[in-house]
PDB file of C-alpha atoms in Angstrom:
ATOM      1  CA  UNK A   1     -96.842  96.785 -40.350  1.00  0.00           C
ATOM      2  CA  UNK A   2     -97.655  94.026 -42.284  1.00  0.00           C
ATOM      3  CA  UNK A   3    -100.063  94.628 -44.499  1.00  0.00           C
ATOM      4  CA  UNK A   4    -103.226  93.045 -42.653  1.00  0.00           C
ATOM      5  CA  UNK A   5    -105.009  95.889 -40.170  1.00  0.00           C
ATOM      6  CA  UNK A   6    -106.191  93.260 -37.777  1.00  0.00           C
ATOM      7  CA  UNK A   7    -102.940  91.569 -37.110  1.00  0.00           C
ATOM      8  CA  UNK A   8    -101.497  95.291 -35.406  1.00  0.00           C
ATOM      9  CA  UNK A   9    -101.481  96.721 -31.610  1.00  0.00           C
ATOM     10  CA  UNK A  10    -103.436  99.460 -31.169  1.00  0.00           C
ATOM     11  CA  UNK A  11    -101.109 101.760 -31.725  1.00  0.00           C
ATOM     12  CA  UNK A  12    -100.117 100.332 -35.540  1.00  0.00           C
ATOM     13  CA  UNK A  13    -104.287 100.537 -36.206  1.00  0.00           C
ATOM     14  CA  UNK A  14    -104.451 104.285 -35.026  1.00  0.00           C
ATOM     15  CA  UNK A  15    -101.224 105.151 -37.049  1.00  0.00           C
ATOM     16  CA  UNK A  16    -102.817 103.082 -40.169  1.00  0.00           C
ATOM     17  CA  UNK A  17    -105.770 104.594 -39.609  1.00  0.00           C
ATOM     18  CA  UNK A  18    -104.479 108.455 -39.561  1.00  0.00           C
ATOM     19  CA  UNK A  19    -103.171 106.798 -43.056  1.00  0.00           C
ATOM     20  CA  UNK A  20    -106.158 107.081 -44.712  1.00  0.00           C
ATOM     21  CA  UNK A  21    -106.686 102.965 -44.083  1.00  0.00           C
ATOM     22  CA  UNK A  22    -109.689 102.279 -43.222  1.00  0.00           C
ATOM     23  CA  UNK A  23    -109.503  98.802 -42.575  1.00  0.00           C
ATOM     24  CA  UNK A  24    -107.252 100.066 -39.363  1.00  0.00           C
ATOM     25  CA  UNK A  25    -110.435 102.058 -38.148  1.00  0.00           C
ATOM     26  CA  UNK A  26    -112.851  99.433 -38.836  1.00  0.00           C
ATOM     27  CA  UNK A  27    -110.395  96.503 -36.464  1.00  0.00           C
ATOM     28  CA  UNK A  28    -110.529  99.612 -33.532  1.00  0.00           C
ATOM     29  CA  UNK A  29    -114.057 100.296 -33.391  1.00  0.00           C
ATOM     30  CA  UNK A  30    -114.983  96.159 -33.863  1.00  0.00           C
ATOM     31  CA  UNK A  31    -112.503  95.353 -31.255  1.00  0.00           C
ATOM     32  CA  UNK A  32    -114.352  98.794 -29.263  1.00  0.00           C
ATOM     33  CA  UNK A  33    -116.867  99.026 -30.320  1.00  0.00           C
ATOM     34  CA  UNK A  34    -118.745  96.692 -27.004  1.00  0.00           C
ATOM     35  CA  UNK A  35    -116.928  97.631 -24.128  1.00  0.00           C
ATOM     36  CA  UNK A  36    -118.046 101.636 -24.833  1.00  0.00           C
ATOM     37  CA  UNK A  37    -121.581 101.011 -25.994  1.00  0.00           C
ATOM     38  CA  UNK A  38    -121.903  98.220 -22.572  1.00  0.00           C
ATOM     39  CA  UNK A  39    -120.528 101.214 -20.224  1.00  0.00           C
ATOM     40  CA  UNK A  40    -122.147 104.393 -21.803  1.00  0.00           C
ATOM     41  CA  UNK A  41    -125.226 102.286 -21.679  1.00  0.00           C
ATOM     42  CA  UNK A  42    -124.999 101.235 -17.997  1.00  0.00           C
ATOM     43  CA  UNK A  43    -123.430 104.896 -17.717  1.00  0.00           C
ATOM     44  CA  UNK A  44    -126.489 106.763 -19.197  1.00  0.00           C
ATOM     45  CA  UNK A  45    -129.512 103.994 -18.751  1.00  0.00           C
ATOM     46  CA  UNK A  46    -130.028 104.837 -22.743  1.00  0.00           C
ATOM     47  CA  UNK A  47    -129.559 102.874 -25.654  1.00  0.00           C
ATOM     48  CA  UNK A  48    -129.467 105.784 -27.808  1.00  0.00           C
ATOM     49  CA  UNK A  49    -127.200 108.347 -26.360  1.00  0.00           C
ATOM     50  CA  UNK A  50    -125.464 105.024 -25.796  1.00  0.00           C
ATOM     51  CA  UNK A  51    -125.412 105.393 -29.069  1.00  0.00           C
ATOM     52  CA  UNK A  52    -124.543 108.559 -29.599  1.00  0.00           C
ATOM     53  CA  UNK A  53    -121.880 108.590 -26.932  1.00  0.00           C
ATOM     54  CA  UNK A  54    -120.235 105.630 -28.724  1.00  0.00           C
ATOM     55  CA  UNK A  55    -120.077 107.320 -32.211  1.00  0.00           C
ATOM     56  CA  UNK A  56    -119.018 110.810 -30.331  1.00  0.00           C
ATOM     57  CA  UNK A  57    -116.029 108.580 -28.948  1.00  0.00           C
ATOM     58  CA  UNK A  58    -114.545 106.556 -32.130  1.00  0.00           C
ATOM     59  CA  UNK A  59    -115.016 110.485 -33.596  1.00  0.00           C
ATOM     60  CA  UNK A  60    -113.243 112.142 -31.454  1.00  0.00           C
ATOM     61  CA  UNK A  61    -110.680 109.481 -32.382  1.00  0.00           C
ATOM     62  CA  UNK A  62    -110.564 110.599 -35.296  1.00  0.00           C
ATOM     63  CA  UNK A  63    -111.023 114.291 -34.978  1.00  0.00           C
ATOM     64  CA  UNK A  64    -107.758 114.460 -32.597  1.00  0.00           C
ATOM     65  CA  UNK A  65    -106.273 111.561 -32.369  1.00  0.00           C
ATOM     66  CA  UNK A  66    -102.828 113.449 -30.555  1.00  0.00           C
ATOM     67  CA  UNK A  67    -105.525 113.347 -27.578  1.00  0.00           C
ATOM     68  CA  UNK A  68    -104.689 109.668 -27.324  1.00  0.00           C
ATOM     69  CA  UNK A  69    -101.061 108.592 -24.738  1.00  0.00           C
ATOM     70  CA  UNK A  70    -100.323 105.607 -25.698  1.00  0.00           C
ATOM     71  CA  UNK A  71     -97.779 106.417 -22.627  1.00  0.00           C
ATOM     72  CA  UNK A  72    -101.172 106.662 -20.310  1.00  0.00           C
ATOM     73  CA  UNK A  73    -102.932 104.186 -20.902  1.00  0.00           C
ATOM     74  CA  UNK A  74    -104.924 101.867 -23.694  1.00  0.00           C
ATOM     75  CA  UNK A  75    -106.933 102.217 -25.836  1.00  0.00           C
ATOM     76  CA  UNK A  76    -109.318 101.074 -24.567  1.00  0.00           C
ATOM     77  CA  UNK A  77    -108.850 102.540 -21.243  1.00  0.00           C
ATOM     78  CA  UNK A  78    -108.759 106.130 -23.169  1.00  0.00           C
ATOM     79  CA  UNK A  79    -111.673 105.285 -24.904  1.00  0.00           C
ATOM     80  CA  UNK A  80    -113.831 104.156 -21.714  1.00  0.00           C
ATOM     81  CA  UNK A  81    -112.758 107.625 -20.359  1.00  0.00           C
ATOM     82  CA  UNK A  82    -113.714 109.338 -23.658  1.00  0.00           C
ATOM     83  CA  UNK A  83    -117.177 107.747 -22.617  1.00  0.00           C
ATOM     84  CA  UNK A  84    -117.758 108.154 -18.970  1.00  0.00           C
ATOM     85  CA  UNK A  85    -116.748 112.343 -20.234  1.00  0.00           C
ATOM     86  CA  UNK A  86    -119.415 111.851 -22.671  1.00  0.00           C
ATOM     87  CA  UNK A  87    -121.306 110.295 -20.581  1.00  0.00           C
ATOM     88  CA  UNK A  88    -121.826 113.128 -17.851  1.00  0.00           C
ATOM     89  CA  UNK A  89    -122.143 115.687 -20.456  1.00  0.00           C
ATOM     90  CA  UNK A  90    -125.644 113.825 -21.083  1.00  0.00           C
ATOM     91  CA  UNK A  91    -126.565 113.028 -17.188  1.00  0.00           C
ATOM     92  CA  UNK A  92    -128.935 115.840 -17.548  1.00  0.00           C
ATOM     93  CA  UNK A  93    -131.226 113.995 -19.690  1.00  0.00           C
ATOM     94  CA  UNK A  94    -129.788 110.462 -19.982  1.00  0.00           C
ATOM     95  CA  UNK A  95    -130.314 109.707 -16.256  1.00  0.00           C
ATOM     96  CA  UNK A  96    -134.408 110.130 -16.644  1.00  0.00           C
ATOM     97  CA  UNK A  97    -134.634 107.630 -19.216  1.00  0.00           C
ATOM     98  CA  UNK A  98    -135.027 103.739 -18.385  1.00  0.00           C
ATOM     99  CA  UNK A  99    -134.418 101.510 -20.870  1.00  0.00           C
ATOM    100  CA  UNK A 100    -136.406  98.204 -21.338  1.00  0.00           C
ATOM    101  CA  UNK A 101    -135.267  94.959 -19.649  1.00  0.00           C
ATOM    102  CA  UNK A 102    -134.326  92.640 -22.422  1.00  0.00           C
ATOM    103  CA  UNK A 103    -135.584  89.516 -22.899  1.00  0.00           C
ATOM    104  CA  UNK A 104    -133.525  86.921 -22.309  1.00  0.00           C
ATOM    105  CA  UNK A 105    -132.643  83.886 -24.380  1.00  0.00           C
ATOM    106  CA  UNK A 106    -135.032  80.646 -24.413  1.00  0.00           C
ATOM    107  CA  UNK A 107    -132.884  77.865 -23.000  1.00  0.00           C
ATOM    108  CA  UNK A 108    -133.011  74.680 -25.356  1.00  0.00           C
ATOM    109  CA  UNK A 109    -135.933  72.335 -24.082  1.00  0.00           C
ATOM    110  CA  UNK A 110    -136.154  74.970 -21.173  1.00  0.00           C
ATOM    111  CA  UNK A 111    -138.598  77.894 -22.386  1.00  0.00           C
ATOM    112  CA  UNK A 112    -139.575  79.785 -18.989  1.00  0.00           C
ATOM    113  CA  UNK A 113    -142.862  79.806 -17.761  1.00  0.00           C
ATOM    114  CA  UNK A 114    -144.148  83.685 -18.608  1.00  0.00           C
ATOM    115  CA  UNK A 115    -144.351  84.576 -14.901  1.00  0.00           C
ATOM    116  CA  UNK A 116    -140.832  83.817 -14.775  1.00  0.00           C
ATOM    117  CA  UNK A 117    -139.934  85.617 -17.682  1.00  0.00           C
ATOM    118  CA  UNK A 118    -142.107  88.492 -16.412  1.00  0.00           C
ATOM    119  CA  UNK A 119    -140.374  88.008 -12.625  1.00  0.00           C
ATOM    120  CA  UNK A 120    -136.927  88.679 -14.579  1.00  0.00           C
ATOM    121  CA  UNK A 121    -137.602  91.091 -16.068  1.00  0.00           C
ATOM    122  CA  UNK A 122    -138.496  93.104 -12.586  1.00  0.00           C
ATOM    123  CA  UNK A 123    -135.173  91.906 -10.799  1.00  0.00           C
ATOM    124  CA  UNK A 124    -133.660  93.543 -13.807  1.00  0.00           C
ATOM    125  CA  UNK A 125    -135.724  97.204 -13.482  1.00  0.00           C
ATOM    126  CA  UNK A 126    -134.914  97.129  -9.469  1.00  0.00           C
ATOM    127  CA  UNK A 127    -131.092  96.627 -10.035  1.00  0.00           C
ATOM    128  CA  UNK A 128    -130.817  98.616 -12.962  1.00  0.00           C
ATOM    129  CA  UNK A 129    -132.561 101.932 -10.832  1.00  0.00           C
ATOM    130  CA  UNK A 130    -131.599 101.016  -7.937  1.00  0.00           C
ATOM    131  CA  UNK A 131    -127.971 101.543 -10.060  1.00  0.00           C
ATOM    132  CA  UNK A 132    -129.607 104.720 -12.006  1.00  0.00           C
ATOM    133  CA  UNK A 133    -129.792 105.992  -8.925  1.00  0.00           C
ATOM    134  CA  UNK A 134    -126.266 105.657  -7.602  1.00  0.00           C
ATOM    135  CA  UNK A 135    -124.264 109.319  -6.907  1.00  0.00           C
ATOM    136  CA  UNK A 136    -122.187 109.783 -11.220  1.00  0.00           C
ATOM    137  CA  UNK A 137    -119.043 109.053  -9.405  1.00  0.00           C
ATOM    138  CA  UNK A 138    -120.256 105.658  -7.142  1.00  0.00           C
ATOM    139  CA  UNK A 139    -122.221 104.608 -10.468  1.00  0.00           C
ATOM    140  CA  UNK A 140    -119.161 104.438 -12.971  1.00  0.00           C
ATOM    141  CA  UNK A 141    -116.566 103.056 -10.488  1.00  0.00           C
ATOM    142  CA  UNK A 142    -119.863 100.069  -9.602  1.00  0.00           C
ATOM    143  CA  UNK A 143    -120.262 100.008 -13.625  1.00  0.00           C
ATOM    144  CA  UNK A 144    -116.276  99.398 -14.334  1.00  0.00           C
ATOM    145  CA  UNK A 145    -115.507  97.064 -11.663  1.00  0.00           C
ATOM    146  CA  UNK A 146    -117.696  95.211 -11.947  1.00  0.00           C
ATOM    147  CA  UNK A 147    -120.185  95.219 -15.049  1.00  0.00           C
ATOM    148  CA  UNK A 148    -116.648  95.868 -17.056  1.00  0.00           C
ATOM    149  CA  UNK A 149    -114.963  93.306 -14.031  1.00  0.00           C
ATOM    150  CA  UNK A 150    -111.545  95.762 -15.089  1.00  0.00           C
ATOM    151  CA  UNK A 151    -108.885  96.174 -11.879  1.00  0.00           C
ATOM    152  CA  UNK A 152    -109.331  99.360  -9.501  1.00  0.00           C
ATOM    153  CA  UNK A 153    -105.596 100.965 -10.903  1.00  0.00           C
ATOM    154  CA  UNK A 154    -107.762 100.413 -14.367  1.00  0.00           C
ATOM    155  CA  UNK A 155    -110.652 102.804 -13.144  1.00  0.00           C
ATOM    156  CA  UNK A 156    -109.060 105.456 -11.709  1.00  0.00           C
ATOM    157  CA  UNK A 157    -106.843 105.509 -14.352  1.00  0.00           C
ATOM    158  CA  UNK A 158    -110.246 105.867 -16.625  1.00  0.00           C
ATOM    159  CA  UNK A 159    -112.414 108.693 -13.783  1.00  0.00           C
ATOM    160  CA  UNK A 160    -108.949 110.839 -13.483  1.00  0.00           C
ATOM    161  CA  UNK A 161    -108.987 109.517  -9.587  1.00  0.00           C
ATOM    162  CA  UNK A 162    -106.540 107.771  -7.175  1.00  0.00           C
ATOM    163  CA  UNK A 163    -107.381 104.202  -6.571  1.00  0.00           C
ATOM    164  CA  UNK A 164    -107.722 105.234  -3.511  1.00  0.00           C
ATOM    165  CA  UNK A 165    -110.188 107.347  -3.607  1.00  0.00           C
ATOM    166  CA  UNK A 166    -111.767 104.864  -5.956  1.00  0.00           C
ATOM    167  CA  UNK A 167    -111.651 101.654  -3.655  1.00  0.00           C
ATOM    168  CA  UNK A 168    -114.374 104.098  -1.719  1.00  0.00           C
ATOM    169  CA  UNK A 169    -116.499 104.940  -3.953  1.00  0.00           C
ATOM    170  CA  UNK A 170    -116.805 101.461  -4.750  1.00  0.00           C
ATOM    171  CA  UNK A 171    -117.237 101.204  -1.269  1.00  0.00           C
ATOM    172  CA  UNK A 172    -120.044 103.818  -0.427  1.00  0.00           C
ATOM    173  CA  UNK A 173    -121.942 101.781  -3.916  1.00  0.00           C
ATOM    174  CA  UNK A 174    -122.395  98.813  -3.336  1.00  0.00           C
ATOM    175  CA  UNK A 175    -122.684  99.279   0.731  1.00  0.00           C
ATOM    176  CA  UNK A 176    -125.605 101.795  -1.208  1.00  0.00           C
ATOM    177  CA  UNK A 177    -126.804  99.426  -3.372  1.00  0.00           C
ATOM    178  CA  UNK A 178    -127.494  96.704  -0.965  1.00  0.00           C
ATOM    179  CA  UNK A 179    -129.573  98.699   1.846  1.00  0.00           C
ATOM    180  CA  UNK A 180    -131.572  99.513  -1.669  1.00  0.00           C
ATOM    181  CA  UNK A 181    -131.829  95.986  -2.430  1.00  0.00           C
ATOM    182  CA  UNK A 182    -131.734  94.710   0.288  1.00  0.00           C
ATOM    183  CA  UNK A 183    -136.155  94.834   0.789  1.00  0.00           C
ATOM    184  CA  UNK A 184    -135.984  92.806  -2.642  1.00  0.00           C
ATOM    185  CA  UNK A 185    -133.448  90.357  -1.971  1.00  0.00           C
ATOM    186  CA  UNK A 186    -134.982  89.268   1.997  1.00  0.00           C
ATOM    187  CA  UNK A 187    -138.915  88.015   0.298  1.00  0.00           C
ATOM    188  CA  UNK A 188    -136.826  86.691  -2.755  1.00  0.00           C
ATOM    189  CA  UNK A 189    -138.130  89.196  -5.694  1.00  0.00           C
ATOM    190  CA  UNK A 190    -134.372  89.039  -6.104  1.00  0.00           C
ATOM    191  CA  UNK A 191    -133.374  85.493  -5.701  1.00  0.00           C
ATOM    192  CA  UNK A 192    -135.783  84.198  -7.754  1.00  0.00           C
ATOM    193  CA  UNK A 193    -137.999  82.620  -5.374  1.00  0.00           C
TER     194      UNK A 193
END
């Protein structure tokens, strides 16, 4: 590596981390913390649990780096798979927790009215509850596809399933979500009318 750990590949950064270079680990963390946290948060519905999962993923990488195989998956994929496993372990208590919707940032010159803010919170709650009500295997593929924007092959790597199984789960998740939200969409509640 050329002295600048920030410029290194994931594998170079991991090697430097294992050799004691703290800045290399900080760069790995910087690159992947938001993705891991976002995935864990959407899986569990709890910021606190997502923080715990994120911390555990990165701590696990440091404690057992040999579990990561660069030939099988990229580091981001590996960390998301670890987040998936940890999120499922937290499932029994985390599924019951509900996060508070964040207030959207007001646009300059176009401050939303209190009613618009209330409606946005309600829409976010309805969608979040509908996603949380999905079966865990359907929820995880939906989150990875819709929120994380991953392709089916990457999702299959993360969840440890065949691409065909991922397609089926995603189709079922979308169908169930559509059916759950249909009432809200018909009366315009989710459309912002």
